[in-house]
XYZ file of C-alpha atoms in Angstrom:
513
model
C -6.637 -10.332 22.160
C -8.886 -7.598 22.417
C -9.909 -6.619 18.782
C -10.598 -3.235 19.916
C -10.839 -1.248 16.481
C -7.673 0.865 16.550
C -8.127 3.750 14.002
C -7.140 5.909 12.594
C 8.056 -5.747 -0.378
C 12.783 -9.923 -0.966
C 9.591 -10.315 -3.449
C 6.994 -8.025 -4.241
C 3.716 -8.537 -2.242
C 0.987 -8.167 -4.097
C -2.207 -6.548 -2.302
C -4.501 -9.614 -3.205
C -7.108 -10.128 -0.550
C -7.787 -5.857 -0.697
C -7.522 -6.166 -4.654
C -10.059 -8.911 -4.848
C -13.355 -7.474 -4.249
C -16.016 -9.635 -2.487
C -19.541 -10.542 -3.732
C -21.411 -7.012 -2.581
C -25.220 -6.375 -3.130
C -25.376 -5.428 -6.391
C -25.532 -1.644 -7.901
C -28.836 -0.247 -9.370
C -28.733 -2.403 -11.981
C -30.760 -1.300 -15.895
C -33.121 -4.202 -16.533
C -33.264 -2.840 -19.562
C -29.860 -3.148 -20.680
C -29.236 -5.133 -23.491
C -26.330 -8.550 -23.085
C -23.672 -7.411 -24.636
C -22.458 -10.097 -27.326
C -19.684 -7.922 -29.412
C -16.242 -7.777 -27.748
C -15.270 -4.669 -29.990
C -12.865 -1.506 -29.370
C -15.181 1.540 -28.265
C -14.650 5.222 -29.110
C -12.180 6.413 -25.933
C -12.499 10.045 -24.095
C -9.081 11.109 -22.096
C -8.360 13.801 -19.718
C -6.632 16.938 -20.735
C -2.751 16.515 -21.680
C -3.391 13.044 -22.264
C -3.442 11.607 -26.001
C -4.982 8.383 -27.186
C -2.686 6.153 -29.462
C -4.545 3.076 -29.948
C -7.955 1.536 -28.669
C -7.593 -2.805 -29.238
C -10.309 -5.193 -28.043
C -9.419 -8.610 -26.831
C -12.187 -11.496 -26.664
C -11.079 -13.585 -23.141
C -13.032 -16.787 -22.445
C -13.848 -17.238 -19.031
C -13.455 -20.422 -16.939
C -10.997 -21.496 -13.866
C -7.607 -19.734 -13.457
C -4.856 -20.769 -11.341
C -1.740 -18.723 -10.350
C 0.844 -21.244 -9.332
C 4.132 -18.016 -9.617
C 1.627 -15.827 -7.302
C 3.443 -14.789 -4.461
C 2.287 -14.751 -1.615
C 0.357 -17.865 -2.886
C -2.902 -17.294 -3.972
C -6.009 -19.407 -4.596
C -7.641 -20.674 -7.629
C -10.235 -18.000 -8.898
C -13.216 -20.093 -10.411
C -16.226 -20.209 -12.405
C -15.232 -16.187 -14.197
C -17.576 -15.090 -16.586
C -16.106 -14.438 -20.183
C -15.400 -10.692 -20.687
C -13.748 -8.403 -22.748
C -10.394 -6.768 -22.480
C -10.127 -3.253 -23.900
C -6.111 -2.410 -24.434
C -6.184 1.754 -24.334
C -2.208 2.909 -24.798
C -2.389 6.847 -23.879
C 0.764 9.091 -24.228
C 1.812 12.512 -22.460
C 2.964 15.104 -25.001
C 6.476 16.021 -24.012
C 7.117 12.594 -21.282
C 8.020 11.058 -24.201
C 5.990 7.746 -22.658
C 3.713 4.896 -23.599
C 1.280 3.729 -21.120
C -0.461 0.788 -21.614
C -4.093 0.835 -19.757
C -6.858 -2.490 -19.295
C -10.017 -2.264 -18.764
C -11.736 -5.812 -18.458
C -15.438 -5.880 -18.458
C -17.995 -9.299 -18.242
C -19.208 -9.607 -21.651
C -22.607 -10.019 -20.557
C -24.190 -7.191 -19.138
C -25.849 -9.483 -17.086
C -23.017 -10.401 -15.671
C -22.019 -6.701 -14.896
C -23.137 -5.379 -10.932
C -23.151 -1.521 -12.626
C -19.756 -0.581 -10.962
C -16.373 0.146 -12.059
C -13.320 -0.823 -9.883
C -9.861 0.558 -10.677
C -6.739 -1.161 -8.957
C -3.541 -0.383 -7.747
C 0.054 -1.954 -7.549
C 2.863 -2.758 -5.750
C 6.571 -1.772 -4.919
C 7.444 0.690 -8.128
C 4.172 -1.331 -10.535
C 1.196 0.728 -11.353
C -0.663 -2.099 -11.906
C -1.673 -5.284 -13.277
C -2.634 -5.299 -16.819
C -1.137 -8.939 -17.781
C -2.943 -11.770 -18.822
C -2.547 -13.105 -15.662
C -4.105 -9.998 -13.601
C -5.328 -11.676 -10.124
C -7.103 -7.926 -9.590
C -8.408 -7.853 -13.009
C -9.587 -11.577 -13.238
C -11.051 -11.262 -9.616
C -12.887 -8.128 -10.173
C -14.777 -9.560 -14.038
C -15.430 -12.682 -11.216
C -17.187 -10.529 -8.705
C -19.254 -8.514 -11.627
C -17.223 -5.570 -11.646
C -15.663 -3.823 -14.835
C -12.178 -3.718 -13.499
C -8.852 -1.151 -14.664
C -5.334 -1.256 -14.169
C -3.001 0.517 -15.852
C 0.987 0.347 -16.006
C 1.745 3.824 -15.983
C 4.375 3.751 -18.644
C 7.086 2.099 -15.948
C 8.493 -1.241 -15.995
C 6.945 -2.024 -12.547
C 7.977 -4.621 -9.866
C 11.419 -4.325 -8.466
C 12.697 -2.189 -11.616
C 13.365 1.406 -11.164
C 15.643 1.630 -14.120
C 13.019 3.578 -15.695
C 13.613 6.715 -13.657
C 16.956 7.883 -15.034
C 17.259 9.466 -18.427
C 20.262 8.107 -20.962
C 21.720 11.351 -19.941
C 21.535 10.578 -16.258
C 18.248 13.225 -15.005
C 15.401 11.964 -13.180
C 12.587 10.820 -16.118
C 9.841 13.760 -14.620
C 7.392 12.286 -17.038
C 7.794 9.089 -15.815
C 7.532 9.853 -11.914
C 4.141 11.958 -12.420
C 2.965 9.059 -14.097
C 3.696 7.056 -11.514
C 3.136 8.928 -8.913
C -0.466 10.106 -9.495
C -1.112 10.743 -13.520
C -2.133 7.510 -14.272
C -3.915 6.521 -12.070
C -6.816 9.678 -12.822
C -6.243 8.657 -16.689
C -7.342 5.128 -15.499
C -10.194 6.640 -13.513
C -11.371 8.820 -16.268
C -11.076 6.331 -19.313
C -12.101 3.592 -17.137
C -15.835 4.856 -16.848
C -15.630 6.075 -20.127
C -15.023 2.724 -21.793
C -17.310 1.247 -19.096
C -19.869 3.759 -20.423
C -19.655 2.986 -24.041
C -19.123 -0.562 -23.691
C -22.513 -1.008 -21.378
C -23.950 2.440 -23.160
C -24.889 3.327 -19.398
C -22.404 4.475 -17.064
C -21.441 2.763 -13.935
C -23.840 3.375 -10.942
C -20.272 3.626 -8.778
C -16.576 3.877 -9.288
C -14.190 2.649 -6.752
C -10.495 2.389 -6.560
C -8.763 -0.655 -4.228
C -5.137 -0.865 -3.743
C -2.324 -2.138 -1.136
C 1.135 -0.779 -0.757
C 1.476 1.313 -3.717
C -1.697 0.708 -4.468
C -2.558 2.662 -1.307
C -0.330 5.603 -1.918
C -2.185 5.822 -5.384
C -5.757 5.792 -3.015
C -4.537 8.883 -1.045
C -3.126 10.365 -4.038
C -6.820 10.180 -5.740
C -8.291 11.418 -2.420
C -5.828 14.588 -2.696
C -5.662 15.407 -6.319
C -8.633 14.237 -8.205
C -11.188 14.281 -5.022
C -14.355 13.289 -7.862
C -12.707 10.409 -9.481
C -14.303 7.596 -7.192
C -17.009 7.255 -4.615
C -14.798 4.744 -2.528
C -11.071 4.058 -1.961
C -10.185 1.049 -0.572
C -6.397 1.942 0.406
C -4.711 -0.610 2.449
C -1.247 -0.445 4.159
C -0.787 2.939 2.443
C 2.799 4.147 0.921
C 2.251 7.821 2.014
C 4.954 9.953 2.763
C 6.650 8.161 -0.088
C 10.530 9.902 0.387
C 10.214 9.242 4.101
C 9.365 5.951 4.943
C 11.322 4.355 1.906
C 14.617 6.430 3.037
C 13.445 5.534 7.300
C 13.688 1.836 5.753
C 17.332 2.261 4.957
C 18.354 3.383 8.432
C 19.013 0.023 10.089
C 22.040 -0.319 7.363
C 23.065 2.942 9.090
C 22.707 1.224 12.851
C 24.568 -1.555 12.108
C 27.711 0.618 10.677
C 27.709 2.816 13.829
C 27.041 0.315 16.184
C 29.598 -2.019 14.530
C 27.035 -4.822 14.818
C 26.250 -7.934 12.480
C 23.454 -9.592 13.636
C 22.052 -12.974 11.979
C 18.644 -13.372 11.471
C 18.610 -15.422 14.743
C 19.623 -13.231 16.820
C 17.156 -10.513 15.528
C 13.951 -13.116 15.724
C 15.275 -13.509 19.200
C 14.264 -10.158 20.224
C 11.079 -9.631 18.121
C 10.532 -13.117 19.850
C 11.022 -11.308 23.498
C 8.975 -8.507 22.918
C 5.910 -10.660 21.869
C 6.326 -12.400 24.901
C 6.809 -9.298 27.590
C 3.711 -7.475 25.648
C 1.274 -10.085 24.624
C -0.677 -9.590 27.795
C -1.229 -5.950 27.838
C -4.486 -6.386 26.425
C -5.636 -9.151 28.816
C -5.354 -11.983 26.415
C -2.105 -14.474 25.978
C -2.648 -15.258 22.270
C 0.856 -14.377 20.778
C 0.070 -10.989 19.659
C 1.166 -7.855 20.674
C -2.128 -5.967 20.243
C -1.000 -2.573 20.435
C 2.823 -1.757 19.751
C 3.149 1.288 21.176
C 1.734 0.178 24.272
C 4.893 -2.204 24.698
C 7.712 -0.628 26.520
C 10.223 -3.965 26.767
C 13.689 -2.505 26.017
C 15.959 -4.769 23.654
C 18.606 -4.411 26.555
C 16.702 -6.947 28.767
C 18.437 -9.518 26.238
C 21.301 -8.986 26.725
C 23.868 -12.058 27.637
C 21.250 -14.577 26.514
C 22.280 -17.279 24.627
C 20.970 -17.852 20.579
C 21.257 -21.409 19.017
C 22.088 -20.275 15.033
C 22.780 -23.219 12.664
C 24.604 -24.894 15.055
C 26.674 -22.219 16.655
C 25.895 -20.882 20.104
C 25.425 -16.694 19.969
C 25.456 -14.307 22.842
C 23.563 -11.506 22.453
C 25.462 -8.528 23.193
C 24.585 -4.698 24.633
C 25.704 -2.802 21.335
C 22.900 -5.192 19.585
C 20.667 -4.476 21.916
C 21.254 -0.392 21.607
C 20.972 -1.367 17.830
C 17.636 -2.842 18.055
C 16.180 -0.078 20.199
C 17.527 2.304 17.640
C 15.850 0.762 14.656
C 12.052 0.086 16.720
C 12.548 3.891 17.710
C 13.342 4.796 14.004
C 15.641 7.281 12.505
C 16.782 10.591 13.667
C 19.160 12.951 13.024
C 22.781 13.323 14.399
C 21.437 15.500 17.015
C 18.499 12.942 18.101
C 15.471 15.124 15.929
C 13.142 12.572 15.103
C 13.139 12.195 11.291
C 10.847 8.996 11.065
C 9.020 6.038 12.966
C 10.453 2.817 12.790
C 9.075 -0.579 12.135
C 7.062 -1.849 15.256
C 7.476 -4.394 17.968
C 6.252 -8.000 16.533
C 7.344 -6.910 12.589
C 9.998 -9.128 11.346
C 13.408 -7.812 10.679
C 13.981 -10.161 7.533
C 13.225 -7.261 5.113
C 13.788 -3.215 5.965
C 16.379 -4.660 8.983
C 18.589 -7.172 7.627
C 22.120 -6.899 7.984
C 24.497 -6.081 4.695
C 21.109 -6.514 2.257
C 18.891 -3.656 1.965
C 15.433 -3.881 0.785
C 15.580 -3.255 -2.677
C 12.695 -0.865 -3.036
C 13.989 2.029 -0.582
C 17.441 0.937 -2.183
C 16.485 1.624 -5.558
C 14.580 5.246 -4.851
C 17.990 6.055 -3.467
C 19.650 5.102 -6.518
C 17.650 5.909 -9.329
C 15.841 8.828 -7.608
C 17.165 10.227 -4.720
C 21.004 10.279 -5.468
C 20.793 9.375 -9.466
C 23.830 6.830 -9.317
C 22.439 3.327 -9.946
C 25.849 2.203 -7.658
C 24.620 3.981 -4.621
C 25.356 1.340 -1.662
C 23.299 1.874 1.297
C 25.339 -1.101 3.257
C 28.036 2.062 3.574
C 25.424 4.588 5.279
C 26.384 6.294 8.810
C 24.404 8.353 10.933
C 25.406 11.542 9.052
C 25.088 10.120 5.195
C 21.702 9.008 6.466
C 20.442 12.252 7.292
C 21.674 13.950 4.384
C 20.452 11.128 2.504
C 17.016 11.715 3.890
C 16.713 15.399 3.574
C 18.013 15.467 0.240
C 14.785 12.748 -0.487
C 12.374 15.599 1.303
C 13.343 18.413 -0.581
C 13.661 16.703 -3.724
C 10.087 14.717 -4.307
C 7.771 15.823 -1.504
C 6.045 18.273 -4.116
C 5.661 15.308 -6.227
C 5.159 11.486 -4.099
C 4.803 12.677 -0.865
C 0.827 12.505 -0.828
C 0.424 13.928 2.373
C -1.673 16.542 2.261
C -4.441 16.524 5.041
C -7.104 18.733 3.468
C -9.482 15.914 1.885
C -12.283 18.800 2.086
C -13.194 18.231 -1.776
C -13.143 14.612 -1.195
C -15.427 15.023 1.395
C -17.429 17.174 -0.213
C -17.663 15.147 -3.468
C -18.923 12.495 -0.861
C -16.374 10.443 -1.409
C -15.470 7.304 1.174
C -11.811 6.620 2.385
C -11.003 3.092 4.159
C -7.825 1.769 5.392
C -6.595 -1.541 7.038
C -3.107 -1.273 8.350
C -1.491 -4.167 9.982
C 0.738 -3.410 13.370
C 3.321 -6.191 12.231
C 3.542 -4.487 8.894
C 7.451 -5.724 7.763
C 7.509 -3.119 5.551
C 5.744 0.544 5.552
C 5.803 1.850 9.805
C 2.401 1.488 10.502
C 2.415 4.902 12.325
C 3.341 6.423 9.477
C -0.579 6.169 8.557
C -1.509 7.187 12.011
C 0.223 10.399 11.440
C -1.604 10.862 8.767
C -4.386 10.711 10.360
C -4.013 12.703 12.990
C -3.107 15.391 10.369
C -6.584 15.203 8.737
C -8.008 15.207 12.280
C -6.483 18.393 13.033
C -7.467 19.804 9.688
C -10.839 19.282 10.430
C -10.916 19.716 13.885
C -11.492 16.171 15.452
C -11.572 12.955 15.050
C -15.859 12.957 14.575
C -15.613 14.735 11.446
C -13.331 12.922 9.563
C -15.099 9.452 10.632
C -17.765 10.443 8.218
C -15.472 10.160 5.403
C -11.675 8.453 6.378
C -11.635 5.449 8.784
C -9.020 3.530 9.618
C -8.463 0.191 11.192
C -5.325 -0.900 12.447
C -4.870 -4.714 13.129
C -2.577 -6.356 15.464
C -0.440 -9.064 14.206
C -0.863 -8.550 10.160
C 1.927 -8.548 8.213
C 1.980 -6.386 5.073
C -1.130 -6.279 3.072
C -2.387 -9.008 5.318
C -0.736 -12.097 4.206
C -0.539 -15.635 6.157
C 3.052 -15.626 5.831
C 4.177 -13.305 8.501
C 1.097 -12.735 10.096
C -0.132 -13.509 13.599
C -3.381 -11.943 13.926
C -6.634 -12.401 12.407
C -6.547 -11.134 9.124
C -9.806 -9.597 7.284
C -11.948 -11.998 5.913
C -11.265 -11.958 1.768
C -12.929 -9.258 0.101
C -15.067 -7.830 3.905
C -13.240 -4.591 3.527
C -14.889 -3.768 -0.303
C -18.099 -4.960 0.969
C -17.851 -2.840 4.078
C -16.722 0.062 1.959
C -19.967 -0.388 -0.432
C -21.916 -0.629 2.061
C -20.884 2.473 3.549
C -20.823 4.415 -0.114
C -23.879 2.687 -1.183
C -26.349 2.727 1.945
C -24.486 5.162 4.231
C -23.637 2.497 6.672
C -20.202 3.345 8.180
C -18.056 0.446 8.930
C -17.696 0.021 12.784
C -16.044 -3.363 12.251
C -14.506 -5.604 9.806
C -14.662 -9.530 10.428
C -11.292 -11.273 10.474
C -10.473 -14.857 9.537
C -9.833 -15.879 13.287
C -13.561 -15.111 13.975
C -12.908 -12.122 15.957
C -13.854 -8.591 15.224
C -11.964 -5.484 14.298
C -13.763 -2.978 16.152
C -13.299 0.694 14.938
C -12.468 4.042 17.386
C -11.340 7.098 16.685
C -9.923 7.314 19.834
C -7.399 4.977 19.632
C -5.579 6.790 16.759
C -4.130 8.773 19.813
């Protein structure tokens, strides 16, 4: 396929190739700097409204870890230095919360490349701050002081944390969440860096996937001075949106008074690969450009699926069905609410019949509606809408992280990259293209905003750019910090960004279009 650069959660999938940062030349290192030999709490500095409880210090030998429970699977990381994990628990006067933040730092300063990386998390996590950390241990590996923090929340697929016992939305909680805690992070973070290394980092840099990505924009938005690079991958902007637009298959499938099996769903994601794969000159199984491919579900209709033994025929209502949920949600009157997922995505997750994703599921519940029995297997057309509007007017102010003016970002200097797969399963890649094109017209054009916010969009990766559901080349491990380093670091703008397959990602404004 033509790796033309196109700009611009079942389990929880973790971010780990964007959260593990690759071997980069190092910072302007202090040859001066003394090894430090004393794993030790350190005095702690926090942002305004947010109160320090307790500062702990935890001695971790280094060595060879293994993360057999990672999913998806992850290799070993080897050879880490020993460091030292510094346990900061903050509070918010009046949230009523504990947050628990870790910053992990290689106990010799030699070992330390003079940057600090914060990270992000995944489905309703912050972060990573368990022994276990595959962001934290891969960052002390690589040389960098690395952060996470858990935002006070229980993380993973538990959203129980944003009711009250008397049934309101926990406000505390959500700002947390949705951008609090991550500037705490970035503001302790250096501090204890600082005080730890008595010099401060030479750079500060945030990575994330999923979440982790929303958190990046957030940062770029809100707190434009808290890092010199975000790596932001696969981004969960437009937060109410696209986690409502990933209910509205369970809407389809009502009205259409379809029940599809898997089968018979792979069978047209199947098709459309095969009409489309050629539009870019190269048979290679990937659709290289979704929106490009034009094949209409209908074409399937009356063909025959083999399912566990029984024979299907797929019908015209599952065909209307399918076109409905690639062309995304809309209102009762046909007003375009959202995008949906794109041609070559698996259904499995945000399209399978009678079992929601959990994630969007649970913002409905906990959030959006505030009745933890909230069934979205029941939603029609007109539930869906109301559903969805109700999401808008409710959190925009506070999740939506779509605001276009990065000006202070920009003119802090900061760096914004973004990888975004086409066969992304679960966030609508154009989602981030809209974004985009919303900065672009902020700043009038696309030349601009390339000298501060690129984005890549790659055809046939899966979410976060796993080799589970992926097709395409994904980026080589750790390229995209590098390229982002480079490009905070030496000014070098990344045109490409090397995949696994061999074959280049090749960057153009243009093609955000």
């Amino acid at each position: 396929m033509k790796r033309r650069m196109i700009f611009l959660m079942a389990a929880v999938v973790p971010a780990a190739a964007a959260l593990l940062p690759a071997t980069a030349d190092a910072a302007t290192r202090d040859s001066g700097t003394p090894a430090a030999t004393t794993c030790a709490a350190v005095p702690v500095s926090a942002p305004s409204g947010t109160k320090v409880v307790s500062v702990k210090a935890v001695a971790r030998a280094g060595g060879n870890f293994s993360f057999p429970t990672a999913y998806p699977p992850h290799a070993d990381i080897t050879d880490v230095p020993a460091w030292c994990d510094i346990n900061v628990v903050v509070s918010h006067p009046g949230a009523n919360d504990t947050v628990n933040i870790k910053i992990s730092l290689p106990q010799n300063a030699k070992n330390w490349n003079g940057r600090f990386q914060a990270t992000g998390g995944s489905a309703y996590s912050a972060g990573d701050i368990s022994d276990e950390s595959i962001a934290l241990i891969g960052a002390v590996k690589d040389g960098y002081a690395g952060g996470a923090t858990d935002a006070g929340v229980k993380g993973g697929l538990d959203a129980s944390w944003g009711l009250t016992a008397d049934g309101k939305v926990n406000t505390g909680l959500l700002t947390n969440f949705a951008s609090r805690s991550i500037h705490d992070l970035a503001v302790i973070g250096k501090d204890v860096t600082n005080r730890f290394y008595k010099r401060a980092a030479s750079y500060s840099y945030f990575t994330g996937c999923s979440t982790g990505g929303r958190q990046g924009y957030a940062e770029a938005q809100n707190y434009p001075a808290d890092f010199d690079g975000i790596l932001a991958n696969a981004p969960g902007i437009e937060w109410n949106r696209f986690e409502i637009a990933t209910l509205w298959s369970q809407a389809v499938f009502n009205e259409e008074k379809v029940a599809p099996t898997d089968c018979e769903l792979t069978a047209f994601n199947t098709a459309a690969v095969a009409a489309c794969d050629t539009l870019d000159g190269v048979k290679d199984g990937v659709i290289d450009n979704p929106q490009d491919c034009k094949w209409d579900a209908r074409r399937l209709v009356g063909t025959k699926v083999l399912c566990a033994g029984a024979e299907l025929t797929i019908t015209r209502a599952l065909a209307d069905a399918v076109n409905k949920i690639w062309a995304g949600p809309t209102t009762t009157s046909g007003k375009k609410l959202w995008y949906g997922q794109n041609k070559g995505s698996i259904f499995t997750f945000i399209a399978a019949y009678d079992n929601p994703f959990q994630v969007p599921e649970l913002w409905a519940q906990y959030f959006v509606t505030k009745n933890p029995s909230f069934d979205a297997t029941k939603l029609t057309y007109k539930s869906f809408e109301q559903l969805f509007n109700s999401a808008v007017k409710q959190y925009d102010g506070i999740i939506a992280d779509n605001n276009p003016d990065l000006s202070k970002f920009a003119k802090a200097g900061g760096k914004l990259l973004t990888w975004h797969g086409q066969s992304d399963q679960l966030i609508p890649t154009q989602g981030t293209v809209d974004y985009r094109k919303r900065v672009e017209a902020k700043f009038g054009g696309g030349k601009r905003v390339d000298d501060f916010y690129r984005v890549f969009l790659l055809p046939g990766v899966d979410h976060c750019g796993t080799a589970i559901f992926s097709t395409g080349g994904l980026v080589n491990p750790g390229a995209d910090l590098t390229a982002l380093v480079n490009w905070v670091e030496k000014g070098k703008a990344p045109a490409t960004l090397p995949t696994a397959t061999g074959d280049v990602a090749r960057y153009s404004s243009a093609n955000c279009r």
